[in-house]
mmCIF file of C-alpha atoms in Angstrom:
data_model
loop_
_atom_site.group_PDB
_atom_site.id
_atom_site.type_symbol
_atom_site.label_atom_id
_atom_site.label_comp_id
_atom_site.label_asym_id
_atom_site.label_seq_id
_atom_site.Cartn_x
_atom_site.Cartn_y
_atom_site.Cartn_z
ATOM 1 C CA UNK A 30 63.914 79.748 56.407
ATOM 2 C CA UNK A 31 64.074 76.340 56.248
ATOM 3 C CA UNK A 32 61.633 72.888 55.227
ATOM 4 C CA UNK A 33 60.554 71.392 58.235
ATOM 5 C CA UNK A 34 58.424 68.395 56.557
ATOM 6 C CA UNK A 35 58.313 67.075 53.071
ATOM 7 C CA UNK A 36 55.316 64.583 51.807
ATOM 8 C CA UNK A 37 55.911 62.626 47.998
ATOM 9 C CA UNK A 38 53.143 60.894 46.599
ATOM 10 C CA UNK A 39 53.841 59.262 43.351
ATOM 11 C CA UNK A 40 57.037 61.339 42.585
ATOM 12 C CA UNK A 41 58.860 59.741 40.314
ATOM 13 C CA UNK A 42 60.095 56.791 42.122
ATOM 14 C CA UNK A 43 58.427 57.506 45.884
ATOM 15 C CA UNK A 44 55.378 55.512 46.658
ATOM 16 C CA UNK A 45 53.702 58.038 49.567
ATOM 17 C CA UNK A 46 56.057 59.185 52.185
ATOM 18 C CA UNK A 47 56.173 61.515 54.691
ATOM 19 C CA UNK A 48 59.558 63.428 56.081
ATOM 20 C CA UNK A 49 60.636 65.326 59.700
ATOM 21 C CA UNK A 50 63.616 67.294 58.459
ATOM 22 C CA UNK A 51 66.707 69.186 60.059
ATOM 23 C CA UNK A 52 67.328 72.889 60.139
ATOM 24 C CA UNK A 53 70.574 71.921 59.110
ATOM 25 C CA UNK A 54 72.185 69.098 57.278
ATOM 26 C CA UNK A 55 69.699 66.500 55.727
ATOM 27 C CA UNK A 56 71.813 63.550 54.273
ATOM 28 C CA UNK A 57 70.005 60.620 51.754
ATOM 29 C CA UNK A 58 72.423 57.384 51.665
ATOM 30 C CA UNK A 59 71.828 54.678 49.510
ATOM 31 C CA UNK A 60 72.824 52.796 46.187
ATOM 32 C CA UNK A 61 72.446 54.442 42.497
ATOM 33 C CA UNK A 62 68.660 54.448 41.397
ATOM 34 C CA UNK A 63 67.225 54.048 45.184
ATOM 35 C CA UNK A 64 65.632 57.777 45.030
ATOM 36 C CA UNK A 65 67.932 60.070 46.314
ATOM 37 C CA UNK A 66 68.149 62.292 43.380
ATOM 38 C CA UNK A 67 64.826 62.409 42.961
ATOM 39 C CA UNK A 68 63.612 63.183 46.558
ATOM 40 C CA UNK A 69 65.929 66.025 46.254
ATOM 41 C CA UNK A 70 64.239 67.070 42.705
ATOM 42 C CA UNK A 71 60.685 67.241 44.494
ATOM 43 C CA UNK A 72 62.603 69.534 47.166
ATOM 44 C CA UNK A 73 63.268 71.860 43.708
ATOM 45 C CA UNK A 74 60.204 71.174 42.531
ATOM 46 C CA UNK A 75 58.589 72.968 45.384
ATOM 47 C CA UNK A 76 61.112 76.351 44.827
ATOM 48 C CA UNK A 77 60.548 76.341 40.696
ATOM 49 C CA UNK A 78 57.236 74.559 40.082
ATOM 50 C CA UNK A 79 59.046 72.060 37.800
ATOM 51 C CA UNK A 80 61.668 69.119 38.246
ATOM 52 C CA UNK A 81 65.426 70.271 37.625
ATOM 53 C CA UNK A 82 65.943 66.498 35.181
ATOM 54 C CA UNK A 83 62.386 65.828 33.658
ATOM 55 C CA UNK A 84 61.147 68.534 31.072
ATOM 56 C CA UNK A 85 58.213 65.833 30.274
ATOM 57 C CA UNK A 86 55.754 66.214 33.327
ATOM 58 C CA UNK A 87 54.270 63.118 33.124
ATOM 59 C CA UNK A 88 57.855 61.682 33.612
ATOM 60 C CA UNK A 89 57.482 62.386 37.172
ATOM 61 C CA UNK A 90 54.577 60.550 37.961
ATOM 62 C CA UNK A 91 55.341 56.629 39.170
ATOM 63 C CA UNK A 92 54.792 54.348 36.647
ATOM 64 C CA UNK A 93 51.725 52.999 36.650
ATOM 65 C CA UNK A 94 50.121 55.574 38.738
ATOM 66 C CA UNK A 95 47.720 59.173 37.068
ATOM 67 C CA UNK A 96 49.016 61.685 39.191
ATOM 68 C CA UNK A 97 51.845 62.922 41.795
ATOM 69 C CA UNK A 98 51.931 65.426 44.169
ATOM 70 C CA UNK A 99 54.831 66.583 46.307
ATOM 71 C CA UNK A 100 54.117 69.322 50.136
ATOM 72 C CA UNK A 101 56.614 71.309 52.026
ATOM 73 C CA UNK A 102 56.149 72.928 55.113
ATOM 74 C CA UNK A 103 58.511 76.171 55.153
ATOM 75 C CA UNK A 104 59.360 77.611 58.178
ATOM 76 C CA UNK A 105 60.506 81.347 58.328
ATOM 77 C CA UNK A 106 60.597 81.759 61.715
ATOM 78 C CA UNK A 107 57.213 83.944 62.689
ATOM 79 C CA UNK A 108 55.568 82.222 60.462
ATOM 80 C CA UNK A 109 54.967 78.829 58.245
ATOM 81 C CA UNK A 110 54.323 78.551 54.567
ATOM 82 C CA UNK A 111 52.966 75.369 53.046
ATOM 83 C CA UNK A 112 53.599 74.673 49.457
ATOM 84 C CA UNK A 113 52.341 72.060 47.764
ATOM 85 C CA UNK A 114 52.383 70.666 43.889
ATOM 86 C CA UNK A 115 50.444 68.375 42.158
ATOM 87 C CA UNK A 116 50.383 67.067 38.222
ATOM 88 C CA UNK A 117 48.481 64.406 36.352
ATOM 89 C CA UNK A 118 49.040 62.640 33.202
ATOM 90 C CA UNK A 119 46.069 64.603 31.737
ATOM 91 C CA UNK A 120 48.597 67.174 31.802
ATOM 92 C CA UNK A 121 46.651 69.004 34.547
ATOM 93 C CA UNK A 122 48.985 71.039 36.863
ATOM 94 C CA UNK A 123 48.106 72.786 40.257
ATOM 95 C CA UNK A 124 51.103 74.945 42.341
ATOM 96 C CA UNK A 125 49.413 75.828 45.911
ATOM 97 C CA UNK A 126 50.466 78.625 48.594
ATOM 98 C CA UNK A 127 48.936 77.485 51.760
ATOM 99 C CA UNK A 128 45.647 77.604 50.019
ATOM 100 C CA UNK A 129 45.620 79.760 47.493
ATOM 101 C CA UNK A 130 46.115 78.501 43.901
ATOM 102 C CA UNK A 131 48.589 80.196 41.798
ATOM 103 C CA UNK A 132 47.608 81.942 38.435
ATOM 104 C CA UNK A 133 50.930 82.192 36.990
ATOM 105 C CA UNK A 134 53.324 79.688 38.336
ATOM 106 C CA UNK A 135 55.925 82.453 37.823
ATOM 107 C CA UNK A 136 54.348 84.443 40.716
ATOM 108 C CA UNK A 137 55.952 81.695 43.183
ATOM 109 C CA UNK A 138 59.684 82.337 42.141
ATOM 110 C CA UNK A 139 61.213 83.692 45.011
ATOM 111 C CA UNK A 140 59.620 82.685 47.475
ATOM 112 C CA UNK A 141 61.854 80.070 48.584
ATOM 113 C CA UNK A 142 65.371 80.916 46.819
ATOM 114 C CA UNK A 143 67.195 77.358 46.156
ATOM 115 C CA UNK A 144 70.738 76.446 44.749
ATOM 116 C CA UNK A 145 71.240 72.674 43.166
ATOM 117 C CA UNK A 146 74.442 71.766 42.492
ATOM 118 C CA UNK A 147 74.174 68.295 40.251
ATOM 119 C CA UNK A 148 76.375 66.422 38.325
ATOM 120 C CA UNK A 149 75.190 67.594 34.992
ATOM 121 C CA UNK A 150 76.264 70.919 36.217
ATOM 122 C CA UNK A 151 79.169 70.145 33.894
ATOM 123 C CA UNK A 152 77.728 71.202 31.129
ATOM 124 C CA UNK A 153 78.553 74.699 32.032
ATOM 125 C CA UNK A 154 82.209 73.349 31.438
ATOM 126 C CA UNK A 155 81.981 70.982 28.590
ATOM 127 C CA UNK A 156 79.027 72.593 26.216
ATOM 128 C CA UNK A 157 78.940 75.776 24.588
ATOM 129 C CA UNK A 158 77.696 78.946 25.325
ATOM 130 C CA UNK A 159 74.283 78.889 25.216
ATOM 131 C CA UNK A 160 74.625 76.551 28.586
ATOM 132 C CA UNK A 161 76.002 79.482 30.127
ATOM 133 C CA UNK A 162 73.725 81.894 28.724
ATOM 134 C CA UNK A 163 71.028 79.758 30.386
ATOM 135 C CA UNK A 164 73.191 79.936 33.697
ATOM 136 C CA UNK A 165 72.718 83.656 33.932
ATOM 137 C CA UNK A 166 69.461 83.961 32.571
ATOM 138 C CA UNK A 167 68.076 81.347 35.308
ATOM 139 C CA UNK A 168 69.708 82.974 38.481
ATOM 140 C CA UNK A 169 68.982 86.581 37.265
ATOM 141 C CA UNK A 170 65.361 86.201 36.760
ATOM 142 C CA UNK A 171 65.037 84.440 40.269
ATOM 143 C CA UNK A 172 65.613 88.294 41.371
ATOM 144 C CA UNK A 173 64.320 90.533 38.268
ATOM 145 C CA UNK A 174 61.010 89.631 36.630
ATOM 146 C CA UNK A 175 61.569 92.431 34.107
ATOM 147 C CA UNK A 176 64.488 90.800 33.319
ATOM 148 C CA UNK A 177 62.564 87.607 32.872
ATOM 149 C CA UNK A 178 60.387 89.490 30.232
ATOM 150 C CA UNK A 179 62.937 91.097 28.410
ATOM 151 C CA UNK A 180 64.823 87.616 28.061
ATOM 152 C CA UNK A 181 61.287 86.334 26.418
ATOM 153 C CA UNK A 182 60.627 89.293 24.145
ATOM 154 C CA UNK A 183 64.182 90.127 23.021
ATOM 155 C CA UNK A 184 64.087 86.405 21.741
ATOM 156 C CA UNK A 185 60.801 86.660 20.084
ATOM 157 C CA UNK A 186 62.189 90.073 18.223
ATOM 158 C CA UNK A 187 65.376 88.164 17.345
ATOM 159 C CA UNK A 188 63.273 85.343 16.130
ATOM 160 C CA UNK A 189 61.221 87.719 14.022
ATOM 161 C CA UNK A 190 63.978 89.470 12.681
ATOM 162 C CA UNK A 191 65.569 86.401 11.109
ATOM 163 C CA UNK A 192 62.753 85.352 9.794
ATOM 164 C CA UNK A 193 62.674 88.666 8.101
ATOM 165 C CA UNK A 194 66.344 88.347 7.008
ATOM 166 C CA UNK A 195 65.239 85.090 5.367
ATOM 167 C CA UNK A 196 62.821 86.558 3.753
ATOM 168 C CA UNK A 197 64.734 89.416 1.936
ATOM 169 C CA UNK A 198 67.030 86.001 0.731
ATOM 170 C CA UNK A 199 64.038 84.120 -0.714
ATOM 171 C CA UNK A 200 62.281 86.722 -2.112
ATOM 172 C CA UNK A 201 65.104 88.799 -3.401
ATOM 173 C CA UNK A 202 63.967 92.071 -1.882
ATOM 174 C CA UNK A 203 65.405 94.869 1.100
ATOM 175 C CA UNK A 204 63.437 96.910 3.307
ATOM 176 C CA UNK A 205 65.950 98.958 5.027
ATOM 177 C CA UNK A 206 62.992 100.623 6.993
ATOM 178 C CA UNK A 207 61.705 97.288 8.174
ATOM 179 C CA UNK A 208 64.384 96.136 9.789
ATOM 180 C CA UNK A 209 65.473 99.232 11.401
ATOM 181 C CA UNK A 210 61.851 98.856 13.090
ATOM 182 C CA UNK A 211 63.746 95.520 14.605
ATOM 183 C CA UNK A 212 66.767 97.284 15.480
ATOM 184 C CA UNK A 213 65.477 99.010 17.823
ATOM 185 C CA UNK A 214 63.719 96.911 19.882
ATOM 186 C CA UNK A 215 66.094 94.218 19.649
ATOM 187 C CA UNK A 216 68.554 97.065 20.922
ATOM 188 C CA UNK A 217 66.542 98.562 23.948
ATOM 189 C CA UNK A 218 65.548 94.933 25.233
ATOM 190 C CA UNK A 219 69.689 93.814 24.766
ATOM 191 C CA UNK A 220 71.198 97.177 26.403
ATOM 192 C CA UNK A 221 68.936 96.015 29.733
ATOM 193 C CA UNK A 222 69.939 92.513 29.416
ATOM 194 C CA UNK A 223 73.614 93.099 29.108
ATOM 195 C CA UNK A 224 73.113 95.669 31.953
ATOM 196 C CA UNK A 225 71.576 93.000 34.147
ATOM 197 C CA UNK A 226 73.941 90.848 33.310
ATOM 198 C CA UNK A 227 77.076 92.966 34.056
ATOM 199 C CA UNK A 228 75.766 93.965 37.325
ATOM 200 C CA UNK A 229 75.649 90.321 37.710
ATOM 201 C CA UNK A 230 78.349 89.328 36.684
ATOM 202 C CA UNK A 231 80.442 91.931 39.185
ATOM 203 C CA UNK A 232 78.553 90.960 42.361
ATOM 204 C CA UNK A 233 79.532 86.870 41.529
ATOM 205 C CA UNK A 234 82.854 86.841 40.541
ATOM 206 C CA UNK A 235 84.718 88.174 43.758
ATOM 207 C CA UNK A 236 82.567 85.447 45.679
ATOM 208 C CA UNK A 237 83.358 82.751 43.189
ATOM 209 C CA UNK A 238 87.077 83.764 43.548
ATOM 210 C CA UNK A 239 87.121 83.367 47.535
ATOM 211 C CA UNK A 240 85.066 80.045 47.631
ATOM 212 C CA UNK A 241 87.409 78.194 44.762
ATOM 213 C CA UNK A 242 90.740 79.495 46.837
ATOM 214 C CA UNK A 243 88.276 78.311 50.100
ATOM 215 C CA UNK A 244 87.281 74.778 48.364
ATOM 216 C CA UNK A 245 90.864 73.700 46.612
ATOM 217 C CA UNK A 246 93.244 75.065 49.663
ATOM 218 C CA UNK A 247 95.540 75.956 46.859
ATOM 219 C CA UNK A 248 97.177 79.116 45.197
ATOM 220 C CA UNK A 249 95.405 78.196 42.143
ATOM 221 C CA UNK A 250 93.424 81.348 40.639
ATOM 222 C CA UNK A 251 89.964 81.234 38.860
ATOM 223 C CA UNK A 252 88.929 83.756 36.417
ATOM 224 C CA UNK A 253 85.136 84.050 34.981
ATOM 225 C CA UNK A 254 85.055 86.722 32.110
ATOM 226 C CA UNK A 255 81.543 88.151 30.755
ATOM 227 C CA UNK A 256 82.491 88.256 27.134
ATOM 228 C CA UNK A 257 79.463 90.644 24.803
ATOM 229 C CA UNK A 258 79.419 92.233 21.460
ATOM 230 C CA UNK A 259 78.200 94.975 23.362
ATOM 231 C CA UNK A 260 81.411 95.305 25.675
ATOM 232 C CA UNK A 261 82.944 96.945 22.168
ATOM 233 C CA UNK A 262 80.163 99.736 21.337
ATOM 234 C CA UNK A 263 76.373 100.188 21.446
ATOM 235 C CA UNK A 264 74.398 97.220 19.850
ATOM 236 C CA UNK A 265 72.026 99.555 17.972
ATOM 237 C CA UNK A 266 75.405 101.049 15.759
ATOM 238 C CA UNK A 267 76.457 97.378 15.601
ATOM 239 C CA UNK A 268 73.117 96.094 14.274
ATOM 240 C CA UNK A 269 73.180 99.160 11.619
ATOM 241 C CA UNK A 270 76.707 98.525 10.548
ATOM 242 C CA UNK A 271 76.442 94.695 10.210
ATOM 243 C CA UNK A 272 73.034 94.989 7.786
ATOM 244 C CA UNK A 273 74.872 93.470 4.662
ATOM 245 C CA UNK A 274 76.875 90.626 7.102
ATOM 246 C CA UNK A 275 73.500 89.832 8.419
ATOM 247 C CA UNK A 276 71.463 89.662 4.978
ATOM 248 C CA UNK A 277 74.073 87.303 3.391
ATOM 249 C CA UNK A 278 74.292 84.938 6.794
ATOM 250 C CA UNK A 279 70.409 85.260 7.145
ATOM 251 C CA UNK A 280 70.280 85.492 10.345
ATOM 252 C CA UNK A 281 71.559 88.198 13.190
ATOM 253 C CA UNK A 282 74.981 88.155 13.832
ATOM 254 C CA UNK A 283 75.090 90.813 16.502
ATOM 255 C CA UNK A 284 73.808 90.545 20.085
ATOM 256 C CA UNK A 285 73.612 89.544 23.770
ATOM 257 C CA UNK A 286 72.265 85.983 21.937
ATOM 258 C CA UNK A 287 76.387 85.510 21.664
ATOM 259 C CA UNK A 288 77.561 86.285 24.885
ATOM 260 C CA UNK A 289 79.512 83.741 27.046
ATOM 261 C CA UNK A 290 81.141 83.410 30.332
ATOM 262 C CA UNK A 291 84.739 82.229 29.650
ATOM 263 C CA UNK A 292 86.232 79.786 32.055
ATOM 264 C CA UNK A 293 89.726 80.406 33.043
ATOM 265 C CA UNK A 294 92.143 78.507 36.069
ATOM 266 C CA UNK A 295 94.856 80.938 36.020
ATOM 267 C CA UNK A 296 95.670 81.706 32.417
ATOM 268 C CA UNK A 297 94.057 78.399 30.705
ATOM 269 C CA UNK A 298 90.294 77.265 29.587
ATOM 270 C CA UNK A 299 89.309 74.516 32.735
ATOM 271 C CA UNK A 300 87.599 72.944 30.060
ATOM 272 C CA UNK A 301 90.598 71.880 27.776
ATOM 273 C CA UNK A 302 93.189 71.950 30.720
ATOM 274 C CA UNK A 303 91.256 71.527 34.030
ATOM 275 C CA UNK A 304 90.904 68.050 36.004
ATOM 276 C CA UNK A 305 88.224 66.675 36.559
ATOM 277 C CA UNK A 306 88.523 67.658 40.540
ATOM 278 C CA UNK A 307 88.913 71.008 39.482
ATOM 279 C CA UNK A 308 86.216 71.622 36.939
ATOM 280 C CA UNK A 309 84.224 70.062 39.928
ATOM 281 C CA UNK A 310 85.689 72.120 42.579
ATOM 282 C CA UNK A 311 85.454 75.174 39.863
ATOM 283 C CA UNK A 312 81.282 74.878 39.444
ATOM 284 C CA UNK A 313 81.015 74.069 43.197
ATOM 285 C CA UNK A 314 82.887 77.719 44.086
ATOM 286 C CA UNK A 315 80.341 79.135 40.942
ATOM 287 C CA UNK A 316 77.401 77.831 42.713
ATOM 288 C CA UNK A 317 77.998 78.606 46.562
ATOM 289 C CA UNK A 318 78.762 82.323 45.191
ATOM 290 C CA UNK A 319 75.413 82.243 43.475
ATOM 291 C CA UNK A 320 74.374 81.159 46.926
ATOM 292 C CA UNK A 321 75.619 84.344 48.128
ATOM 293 C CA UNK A 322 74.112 86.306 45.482
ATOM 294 C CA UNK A 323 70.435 85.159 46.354
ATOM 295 C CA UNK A 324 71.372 85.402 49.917
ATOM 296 C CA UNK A 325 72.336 89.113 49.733
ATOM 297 C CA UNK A 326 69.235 90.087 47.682
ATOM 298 C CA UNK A 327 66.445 88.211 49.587
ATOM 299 C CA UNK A 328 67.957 88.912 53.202
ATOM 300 C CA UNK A 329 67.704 84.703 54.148
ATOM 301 C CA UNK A 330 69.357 81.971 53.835
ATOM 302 C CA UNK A 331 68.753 80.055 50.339
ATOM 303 C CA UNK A 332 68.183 76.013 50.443
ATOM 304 C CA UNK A 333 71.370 74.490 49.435
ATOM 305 C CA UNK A 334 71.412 70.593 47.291
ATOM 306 C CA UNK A 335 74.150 69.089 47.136
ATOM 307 C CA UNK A 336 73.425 66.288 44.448
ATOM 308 C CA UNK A 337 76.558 63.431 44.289
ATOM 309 C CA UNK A 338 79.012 66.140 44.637
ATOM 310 C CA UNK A 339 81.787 64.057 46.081
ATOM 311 C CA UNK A 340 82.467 61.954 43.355
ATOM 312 C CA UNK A 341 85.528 63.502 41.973
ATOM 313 C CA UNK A 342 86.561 65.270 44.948
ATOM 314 C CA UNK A 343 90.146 64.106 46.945
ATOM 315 C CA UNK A 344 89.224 63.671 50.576
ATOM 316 C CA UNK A 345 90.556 67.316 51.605
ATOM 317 C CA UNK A 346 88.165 68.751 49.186
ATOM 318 C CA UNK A 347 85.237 66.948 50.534
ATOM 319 C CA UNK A 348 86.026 67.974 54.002
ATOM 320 C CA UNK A 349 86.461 71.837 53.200
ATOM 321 C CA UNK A 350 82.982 71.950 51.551
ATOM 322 C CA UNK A 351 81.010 70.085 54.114
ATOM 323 C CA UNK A 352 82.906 72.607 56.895
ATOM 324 C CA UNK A 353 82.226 75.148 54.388
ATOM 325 C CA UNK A 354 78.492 74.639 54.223
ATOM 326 C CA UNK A 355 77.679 73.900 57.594
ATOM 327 C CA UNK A 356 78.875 77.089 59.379
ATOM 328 C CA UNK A 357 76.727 80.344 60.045
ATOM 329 C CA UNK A 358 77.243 81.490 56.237
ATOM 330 C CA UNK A 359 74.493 78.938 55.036
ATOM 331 C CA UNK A 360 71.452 77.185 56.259
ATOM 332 C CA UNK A 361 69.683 74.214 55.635
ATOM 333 C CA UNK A 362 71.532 71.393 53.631
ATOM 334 C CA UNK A 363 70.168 68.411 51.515
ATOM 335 C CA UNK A 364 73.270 66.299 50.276
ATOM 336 C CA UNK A 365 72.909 62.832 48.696
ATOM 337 C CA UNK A 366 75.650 60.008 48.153
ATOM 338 C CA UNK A 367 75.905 56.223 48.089
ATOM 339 C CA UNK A 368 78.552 56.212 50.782
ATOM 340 C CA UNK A 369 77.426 55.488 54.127
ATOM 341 C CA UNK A 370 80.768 55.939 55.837
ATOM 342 C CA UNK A 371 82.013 58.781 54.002
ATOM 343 C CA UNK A 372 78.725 60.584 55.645
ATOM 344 C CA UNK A 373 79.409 59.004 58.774
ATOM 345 C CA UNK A 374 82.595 60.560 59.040
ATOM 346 C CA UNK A 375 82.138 63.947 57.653
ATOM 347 C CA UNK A 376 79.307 64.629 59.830
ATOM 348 C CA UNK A 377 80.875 63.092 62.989
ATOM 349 C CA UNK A 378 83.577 65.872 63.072
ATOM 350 C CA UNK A 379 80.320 68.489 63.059
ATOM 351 C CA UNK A 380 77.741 69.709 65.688
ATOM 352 C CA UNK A 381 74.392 70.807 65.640
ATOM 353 C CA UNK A 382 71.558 67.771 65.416
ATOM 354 C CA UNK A 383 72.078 66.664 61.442
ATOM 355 C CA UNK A 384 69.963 63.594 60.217
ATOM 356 C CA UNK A 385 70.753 60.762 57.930
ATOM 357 C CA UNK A 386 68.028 59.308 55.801
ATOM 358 C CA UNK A 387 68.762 55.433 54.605
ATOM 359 C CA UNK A 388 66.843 55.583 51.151
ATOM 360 C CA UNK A 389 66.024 51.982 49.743
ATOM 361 C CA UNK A 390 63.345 52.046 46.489
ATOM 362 C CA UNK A 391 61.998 55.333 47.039
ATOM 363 C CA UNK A 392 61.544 54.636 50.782
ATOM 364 C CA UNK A 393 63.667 55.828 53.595
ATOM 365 C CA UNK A 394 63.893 52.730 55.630
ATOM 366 C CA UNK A 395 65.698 53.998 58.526
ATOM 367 C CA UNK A 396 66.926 57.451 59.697
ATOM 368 C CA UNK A 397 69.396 58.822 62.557
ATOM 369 C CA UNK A 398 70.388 62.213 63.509
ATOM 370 C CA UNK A 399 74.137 62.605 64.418
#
């Protein structure tokens, strides 16, 4: 699978253009602010029905302008899908399969399985945990819908439940009964979740391991630990034993709302002790593996974006992850950078017919393949 043609129209900063793509490697040269992130957000855009940077729809429409649309043409080999998304400041939004509208924009996930890696992937590293509950929760539900729903009502429970627990505060009353009604669901909905998230969890981390040792050419060993309440005994005798911690904090101290993925090179935190070439070379190896992960369930090739990844990289690096990504292990590749003979060089030393795409104010002026 693989986008043969992309058209922008008013995205973001992209006037109304019109792209022949490779199979294989799709570079976009050109200085800071010329487009190149964002033509690589409308590829996104057509995989997720929203941009990966603007939460504000209307932020993707050109200045100036009432409405944006963005069109892919997939090709998956015996067949062709066309996709196509279009918004307006009037907050109107339309998500199209070939030409059928979609109901729920949530019945497109899937179709096309995509893996961004960005610069403000980082947060993974630097923030704290709820980044990396996010993480999991976004690649998981790409796969499990149910898990999707359980994510949305175990945090409308949780929500209720502490508004409860505030209640009892305020008003100087306990209902032992009532909140043993939120126990349990809170506890059936976080048992699957952790599940999900273990079986997760297992599949990545052996993967992740390989393509760090692959990326770095070094002995250096990652670890990535799953760390739950629920690792230590069910979560409905933990919510019944912590009733009186929970009343006096007013809120719910136990549950899969805690967990966090803890971020080891060899027997240190990257985040206080890592470089910055190896926290970069450390959410690179996370990513690929979630590559993998999609790969193995859908039974194709995800889209790979690879958003200013080199910045931060020693040259070695680079050249292990662009001969990395374009063997038989992955397909079709959208990187962006602002060096022109950086790209010239790394995809010199490759074969196959890659393009290069000279971006200049939301306009590729010139392209070559190589």
């Amino acid at each position: 699978m693989f986008l043969e043609k992309i058209s922008l129209f008013n995205y973001k900063n992209w006037h109304e253009s019109t792209i022949e793509l490779s199979a294989k490697i799709n570079c976009f040269v050109g200085l800071n602010g010329s487009g190149k992130t964002n033509l690589l957000d409308a590829v996104f855009y057509l995989s997720f029905c929203k941009s990966r940077f603007s939460i504000t729809e209307s932020n993707n429409i050109l200045h100036g302008q009432e409405a944006a649309g963005v069109k892919g043409v997939y090709n998956f080999g015996e067949r062709n899908e066309t996709v196509s998304c279009a918004v307006s400041r009037a907050g109107k939004k339309r998500i199209k399969r070939n030409e059928n509208i979609y109901a729920k924009f949530s019945d497109h996930i899937g179709l096309i399985p995509l893996v961004m890696v960005s610069p403000d992937d980082s947060t993974l590293v630097t923030e704290g945990s709820e980044e990396r509950r996010k993480y999991m929760n976004s690649v998981i539900s790409i796969i499990d819908r149910n898990y999707l729903t359980d994510t949305i009502n175990y945090n409308r429970v949780l929500l209720q439940r502490n508004t409860l627990l505030k209640t009892f505060a305020e008003k100087r009353y306990f209902s032992k009964e009532t909140l043993e009604l939120y126990d349990e669901q809170l506890s059936v909905l976080g048992t699957r979740i952790y599940n999900a998230r273990i079986r997760f969890i297992e599949q990545l981390v052996p993967v992740f391991e390989k393509y760090y040792v692959e990326i770095a050419r070094s002995a250096e060993k990652p670890n990535l630990l799953y760390i739950s309440q629920l690792a230590e005994k069910p979560m409905n005798e933990q919510l019944a034993e912590n009733h009186k911690k929970c009343r006096e904090a007013e809120f719910t101290t136990i549950g899969i709302h805690k967990d966090d993925l803890e971020l080891h090179l060899g027997n240190f935190p990257i985040k206080k002790f890592g470089s910055q070439g190896q926290q970069k070379t450390y959410l690179l190896a996370l990513k690929l593996a979630q590559f993998e992960f999609l790969k193995s369930f859908f039974g194709y090739k995800p889209i790979l974006l690879l958003d200013d990844v080199f910045d931060k990289l020693d040259k070695e690096r680079v050249k292990a992850l662009i001969g990395m990504v374009s063997d038989n292990r992955f397909g079709q590749i959208f990187v962006s950078d602002t060096g022109e003979d950086r790209i010239r060089e790394l995809l010199s030393e490759l074969s196959g017919s890659n393009k290069i795409f000279y971006v200049e104010n939301g306009t590729v002026i010139n392209e070559e393949t190589v």
